Short mmCIF file of C-alpha atoms and ligand atoms in Angstrom, two decimals:
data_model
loop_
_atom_site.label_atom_id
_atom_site.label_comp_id
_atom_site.label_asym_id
_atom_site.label_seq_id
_atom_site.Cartn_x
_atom_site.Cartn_y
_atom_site.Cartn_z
CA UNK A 21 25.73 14.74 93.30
CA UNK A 22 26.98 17.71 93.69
CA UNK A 23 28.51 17.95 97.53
CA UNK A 24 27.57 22.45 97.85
CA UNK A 25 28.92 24.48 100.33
CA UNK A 26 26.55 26.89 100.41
CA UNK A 27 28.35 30.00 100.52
CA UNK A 28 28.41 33.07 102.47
CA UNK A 29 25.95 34.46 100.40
CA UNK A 30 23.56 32.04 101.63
CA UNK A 31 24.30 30.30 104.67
CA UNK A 32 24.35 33.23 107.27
CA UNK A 33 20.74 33.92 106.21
CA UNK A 34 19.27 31.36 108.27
CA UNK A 35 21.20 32.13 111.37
CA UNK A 36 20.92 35.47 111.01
CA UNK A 37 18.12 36.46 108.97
CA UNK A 38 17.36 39.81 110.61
CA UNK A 39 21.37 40.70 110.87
CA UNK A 40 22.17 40.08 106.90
CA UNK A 41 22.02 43.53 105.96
CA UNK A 42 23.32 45.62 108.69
CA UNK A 43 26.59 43.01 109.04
CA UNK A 44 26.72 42.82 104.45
CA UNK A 45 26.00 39.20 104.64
CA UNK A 46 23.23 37.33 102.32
CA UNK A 47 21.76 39.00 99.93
CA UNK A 48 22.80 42.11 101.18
CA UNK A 49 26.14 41.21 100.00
CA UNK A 50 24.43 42.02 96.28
CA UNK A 51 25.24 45.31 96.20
CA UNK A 52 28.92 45.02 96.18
CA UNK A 53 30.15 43.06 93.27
CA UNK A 54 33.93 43.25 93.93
CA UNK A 55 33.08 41.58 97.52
CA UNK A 56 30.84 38.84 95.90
CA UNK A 57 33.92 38.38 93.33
CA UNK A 58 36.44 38.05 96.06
CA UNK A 59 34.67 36.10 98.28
CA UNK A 60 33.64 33.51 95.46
CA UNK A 61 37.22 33.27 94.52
CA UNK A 62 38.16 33.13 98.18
CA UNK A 63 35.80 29.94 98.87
CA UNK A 64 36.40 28.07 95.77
CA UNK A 65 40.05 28.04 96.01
CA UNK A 66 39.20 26.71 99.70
CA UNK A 67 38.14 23.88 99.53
CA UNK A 68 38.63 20.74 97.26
CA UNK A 69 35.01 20.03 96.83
CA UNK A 70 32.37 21.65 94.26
CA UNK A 71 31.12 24.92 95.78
CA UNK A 72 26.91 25.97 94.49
CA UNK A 73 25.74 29.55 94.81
CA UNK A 74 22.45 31.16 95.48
CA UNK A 75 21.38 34.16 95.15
CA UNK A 76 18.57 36.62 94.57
CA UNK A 77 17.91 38.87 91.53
CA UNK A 78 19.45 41.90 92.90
CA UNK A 79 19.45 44.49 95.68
CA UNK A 80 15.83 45.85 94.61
CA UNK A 81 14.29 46.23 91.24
CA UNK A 82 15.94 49.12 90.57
CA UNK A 83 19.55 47.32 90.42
CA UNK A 84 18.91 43.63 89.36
CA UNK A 85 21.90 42.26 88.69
CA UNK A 86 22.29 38.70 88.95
CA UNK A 87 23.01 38.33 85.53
CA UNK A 88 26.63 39.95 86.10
CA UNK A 89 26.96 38.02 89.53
CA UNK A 90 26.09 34.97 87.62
CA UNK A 91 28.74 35.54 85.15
CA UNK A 92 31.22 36.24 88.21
CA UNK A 93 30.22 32.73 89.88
CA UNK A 94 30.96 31.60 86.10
CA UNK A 95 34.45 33.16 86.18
CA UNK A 96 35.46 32.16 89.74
CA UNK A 97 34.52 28.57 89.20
CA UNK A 98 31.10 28.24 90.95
CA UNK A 99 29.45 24.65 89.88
CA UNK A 100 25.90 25.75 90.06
CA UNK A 101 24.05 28.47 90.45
CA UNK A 102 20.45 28.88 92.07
CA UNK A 103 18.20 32.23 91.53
CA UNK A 104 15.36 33.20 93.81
CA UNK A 105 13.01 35.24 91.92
CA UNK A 106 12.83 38.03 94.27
CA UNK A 107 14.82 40.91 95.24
CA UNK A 108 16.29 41.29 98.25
CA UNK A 109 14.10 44.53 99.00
CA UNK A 110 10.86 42.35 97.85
CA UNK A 111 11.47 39.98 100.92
CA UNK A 112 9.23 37.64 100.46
CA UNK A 113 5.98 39.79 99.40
CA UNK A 114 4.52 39.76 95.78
CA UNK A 115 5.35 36.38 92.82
CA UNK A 116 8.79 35.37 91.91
CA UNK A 117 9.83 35.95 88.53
CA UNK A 118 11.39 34.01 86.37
CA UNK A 119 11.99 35.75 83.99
CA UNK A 120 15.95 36.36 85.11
CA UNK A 121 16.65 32.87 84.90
CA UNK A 122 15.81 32.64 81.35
CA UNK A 123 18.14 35.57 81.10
CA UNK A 124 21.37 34.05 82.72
CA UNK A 125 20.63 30.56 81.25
CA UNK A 126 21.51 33.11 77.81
CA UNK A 127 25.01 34.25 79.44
CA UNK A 128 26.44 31.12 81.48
CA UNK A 129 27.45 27.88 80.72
CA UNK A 130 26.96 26.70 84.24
CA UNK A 131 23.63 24.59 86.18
CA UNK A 132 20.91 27.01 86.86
CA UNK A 133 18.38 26.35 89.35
CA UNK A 134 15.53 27.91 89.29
CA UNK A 135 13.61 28.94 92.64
CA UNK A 136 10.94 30.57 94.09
CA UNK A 137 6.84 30.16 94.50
CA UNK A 138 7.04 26.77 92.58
CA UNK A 139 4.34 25.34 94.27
CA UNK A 140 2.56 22.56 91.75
CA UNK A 141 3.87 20.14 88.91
CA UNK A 142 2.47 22.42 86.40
CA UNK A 143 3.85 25.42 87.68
CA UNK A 144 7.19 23.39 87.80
CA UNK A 145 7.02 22.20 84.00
CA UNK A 146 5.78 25.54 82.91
CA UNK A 147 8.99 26.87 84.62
CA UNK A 148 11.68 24.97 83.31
CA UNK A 149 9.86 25.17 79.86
CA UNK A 150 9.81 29.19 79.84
CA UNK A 151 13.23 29.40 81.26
CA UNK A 152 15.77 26.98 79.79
CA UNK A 153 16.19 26.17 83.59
CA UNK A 154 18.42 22.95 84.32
CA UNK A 155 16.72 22.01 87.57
CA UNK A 156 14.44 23.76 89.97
CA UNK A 157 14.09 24.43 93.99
CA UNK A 158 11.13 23.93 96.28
CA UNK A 159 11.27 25.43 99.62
CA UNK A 160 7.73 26.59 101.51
CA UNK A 161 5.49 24.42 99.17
CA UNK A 162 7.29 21.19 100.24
CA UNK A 163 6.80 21.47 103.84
CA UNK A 164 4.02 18.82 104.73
CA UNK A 165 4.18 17.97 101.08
CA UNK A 166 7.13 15.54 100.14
CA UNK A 167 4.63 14.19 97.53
CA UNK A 168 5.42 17.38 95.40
CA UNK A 169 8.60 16.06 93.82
CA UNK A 170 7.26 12.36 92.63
CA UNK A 171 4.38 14.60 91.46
CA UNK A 172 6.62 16.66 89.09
CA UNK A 173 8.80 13.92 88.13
CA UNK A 174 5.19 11.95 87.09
CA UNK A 175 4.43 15.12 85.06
CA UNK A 176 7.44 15.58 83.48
CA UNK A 177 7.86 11.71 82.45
CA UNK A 178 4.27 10.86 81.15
CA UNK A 179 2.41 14.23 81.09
CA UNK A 180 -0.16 13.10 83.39
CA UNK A 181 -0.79 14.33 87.34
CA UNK A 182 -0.63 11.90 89.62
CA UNK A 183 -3.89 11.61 92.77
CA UNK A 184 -3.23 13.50 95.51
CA UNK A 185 -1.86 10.99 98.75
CA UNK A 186 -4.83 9.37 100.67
CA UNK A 187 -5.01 10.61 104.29
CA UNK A 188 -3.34 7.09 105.07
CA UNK A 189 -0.22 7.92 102.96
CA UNK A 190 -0.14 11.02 104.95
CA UNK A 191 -0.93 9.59 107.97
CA UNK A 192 2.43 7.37 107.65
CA UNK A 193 4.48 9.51 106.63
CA UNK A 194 4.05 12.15 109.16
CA UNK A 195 4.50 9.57 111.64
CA UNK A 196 7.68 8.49 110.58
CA UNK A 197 9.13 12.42 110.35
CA UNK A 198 7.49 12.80 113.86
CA UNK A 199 10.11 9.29 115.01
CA UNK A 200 12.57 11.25 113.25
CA UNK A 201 12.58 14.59 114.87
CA UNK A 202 12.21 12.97 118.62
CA UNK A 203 15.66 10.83 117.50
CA UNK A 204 17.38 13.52 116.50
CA UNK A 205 16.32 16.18 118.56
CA UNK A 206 15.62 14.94 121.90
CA UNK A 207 11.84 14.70 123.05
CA UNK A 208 11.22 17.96 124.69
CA UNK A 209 12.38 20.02 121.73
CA UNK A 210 11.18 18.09 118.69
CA UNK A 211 7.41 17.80 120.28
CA UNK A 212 8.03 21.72 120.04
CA UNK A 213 9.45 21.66 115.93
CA UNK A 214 6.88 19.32 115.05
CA UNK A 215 4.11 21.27 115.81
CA UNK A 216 4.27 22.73 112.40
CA UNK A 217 5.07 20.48 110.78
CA UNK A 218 1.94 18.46 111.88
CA UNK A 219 0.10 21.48 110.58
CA UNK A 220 1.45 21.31 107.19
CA UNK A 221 0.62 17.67 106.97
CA UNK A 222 -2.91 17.95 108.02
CA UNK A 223 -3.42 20.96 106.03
CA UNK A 224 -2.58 18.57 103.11
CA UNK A 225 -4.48 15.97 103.89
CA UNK A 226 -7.88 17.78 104.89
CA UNK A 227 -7.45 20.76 103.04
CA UNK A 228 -9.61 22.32 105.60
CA UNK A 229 -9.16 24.21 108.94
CA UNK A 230 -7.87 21.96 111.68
CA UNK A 231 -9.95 22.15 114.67
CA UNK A 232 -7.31 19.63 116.43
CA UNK A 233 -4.32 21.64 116.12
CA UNK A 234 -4.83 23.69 118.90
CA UNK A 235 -5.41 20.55 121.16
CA UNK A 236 -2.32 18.68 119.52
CA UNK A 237 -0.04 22.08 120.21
CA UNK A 238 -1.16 21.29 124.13
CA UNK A 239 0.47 18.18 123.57
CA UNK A 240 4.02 18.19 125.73
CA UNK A 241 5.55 14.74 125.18
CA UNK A 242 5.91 12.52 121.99
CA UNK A 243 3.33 9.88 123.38
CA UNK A 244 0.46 12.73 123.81
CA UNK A 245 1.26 13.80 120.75
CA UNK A 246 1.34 10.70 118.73
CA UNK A 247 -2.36 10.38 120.60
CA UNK A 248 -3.70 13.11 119.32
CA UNK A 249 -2.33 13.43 115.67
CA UNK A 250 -3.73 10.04 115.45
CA UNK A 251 -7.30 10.93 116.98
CA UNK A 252 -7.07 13.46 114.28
CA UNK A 253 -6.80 11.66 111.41
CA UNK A 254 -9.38 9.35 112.86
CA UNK A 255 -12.08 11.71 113.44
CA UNK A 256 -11.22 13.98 110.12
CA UNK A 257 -11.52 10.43 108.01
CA UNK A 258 -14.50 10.06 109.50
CA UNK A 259 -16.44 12.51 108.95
C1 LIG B 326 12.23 28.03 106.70
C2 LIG B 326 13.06 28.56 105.56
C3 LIG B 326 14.44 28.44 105.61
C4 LIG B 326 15.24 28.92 104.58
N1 LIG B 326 16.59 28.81 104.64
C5 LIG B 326 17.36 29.31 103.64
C6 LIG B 326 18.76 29.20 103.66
O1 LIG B 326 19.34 28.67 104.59
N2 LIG B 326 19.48 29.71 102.65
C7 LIG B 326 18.86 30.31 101.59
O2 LIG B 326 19.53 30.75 100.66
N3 LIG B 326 17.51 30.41 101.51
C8 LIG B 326 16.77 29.93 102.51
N4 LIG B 326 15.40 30.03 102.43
C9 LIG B 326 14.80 30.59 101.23
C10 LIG B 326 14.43 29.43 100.31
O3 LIG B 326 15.57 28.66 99.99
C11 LIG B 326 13.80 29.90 99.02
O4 LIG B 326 14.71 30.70 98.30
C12 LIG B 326 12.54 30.70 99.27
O5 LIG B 326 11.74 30.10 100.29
C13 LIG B 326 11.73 30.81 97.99
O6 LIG B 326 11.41 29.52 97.49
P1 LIG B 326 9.95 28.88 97.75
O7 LIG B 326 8.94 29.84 97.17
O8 LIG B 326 10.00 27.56 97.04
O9 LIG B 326 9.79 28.73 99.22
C14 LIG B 326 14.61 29.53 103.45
C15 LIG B 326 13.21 29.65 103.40
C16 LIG B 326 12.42 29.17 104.44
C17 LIG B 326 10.92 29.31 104.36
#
């Protein structure tokens, strides 16, 4: 597997997502090719193990040019490279496109991953068919969703879709990643990062508006809100 640092280009995104173009971090980095160049080189020759690289399409859609960035990961020894279909100055409004992946798959030798509003197992197939793609990334539709990747792999092994989970199979799984976040977190903040997560879960389970949610937010300590996840899937199954 390949072990990424995620690079500069990436990494100071989520800390400072509001700061990456003021400070020529993240994607705002796109706009100055020499930099990218140097910094690539700069990391690679770093560190002993393989370094990945993501990126966006370009600055806006008036200078796309990920196909030349791509070749300069290429040169400087990147191991794979991952392309959001958006430009920077599309944040995250409007579809990906894909359409530049299928272009740099035609210049680079290198992994490309393709990324960006992948959101069902058709979409995904339909994706790495049009593009030549050698893997792709799921970010937003995975969240109260882990289902989505033995969904693809079921597509793209026997060409059939796979049920959607029963409310049980969600109603396990949630509980375990709710166990999880109060180990690793500490009670008083993971009660506070679960709450969405418990929304994405019972989104996919009910596929309806959540009248619980607002009473399960109330919830302040890992017990209360074990309670009342689990009154929710009680009454929702029942009704
Ligand atoms: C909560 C969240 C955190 C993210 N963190 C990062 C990050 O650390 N580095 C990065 O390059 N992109 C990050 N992204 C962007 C995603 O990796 C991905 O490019 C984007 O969400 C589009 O893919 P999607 O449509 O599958 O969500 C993040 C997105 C979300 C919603």
């Amino acid at each position: 597997m390949l072990r990424g640092v995620h690079t500069l280009l990436t990494s100071i995104w989520v800390v400072r997502r509001k700061k990456v173009c003021s400070v020529a971090a993240g994607s705002a980095l796109l706009r100055d090719e020499e930099l990218v160049k140097r910094i690539l080189d700069a990391v690679v020759n770093a560190v002993p193990v393989p370094v990945t690289l993501k990126i966006r399409t370009g600055w806006d859609k008036q200078n796309k040019n990920a196909v030349t960035i791509a070749q300069l990961a290429e040169q400087a020894g990147i191991a794979a490279l991952t392309v959001h279909g958006r430009t920077r100055a599309c944040k995250f409004e409007g579809h990906a496109e894909h359409e530049t992946v299928t272009l740099i798959k035609q210049t680079v030798n290198i992994p490309v991953i393709a990324n960006g509003d992948i959101t069902s197992p058709e979409i995904a197939r339909q994706v790495l068919q049009d593009t030549g793609a050698d893997a792709i990334m799921i970010g937003r539709a995975a969240r109260g969703n882990p289902w989505l990747f033995q969904q693809i792999a079921h597509l793209l092994a026997t060409g059939t879709t796979l049920p959607p989970p029963k409310s049980d199979s969600v109603k396990s799984v949630l509980l375990q990643h709710l166990e999880e976040l109060y180990r690793f977190y500490g009670d008083l903040t993971a009660v506070r990062i679960a709450r969405k997560h418990i929304a994405w879960y019972l989104a996919q389970a009910f596929k309806q508006p959540n009248t619980c949610l607002a009473l399960i937010n109330q919830a302040e300590t890992p017990a209360e809100q074990i309670g009342r996840v689990l009154y929710a899937f009680d009454s929702l199954t029942n009704l």
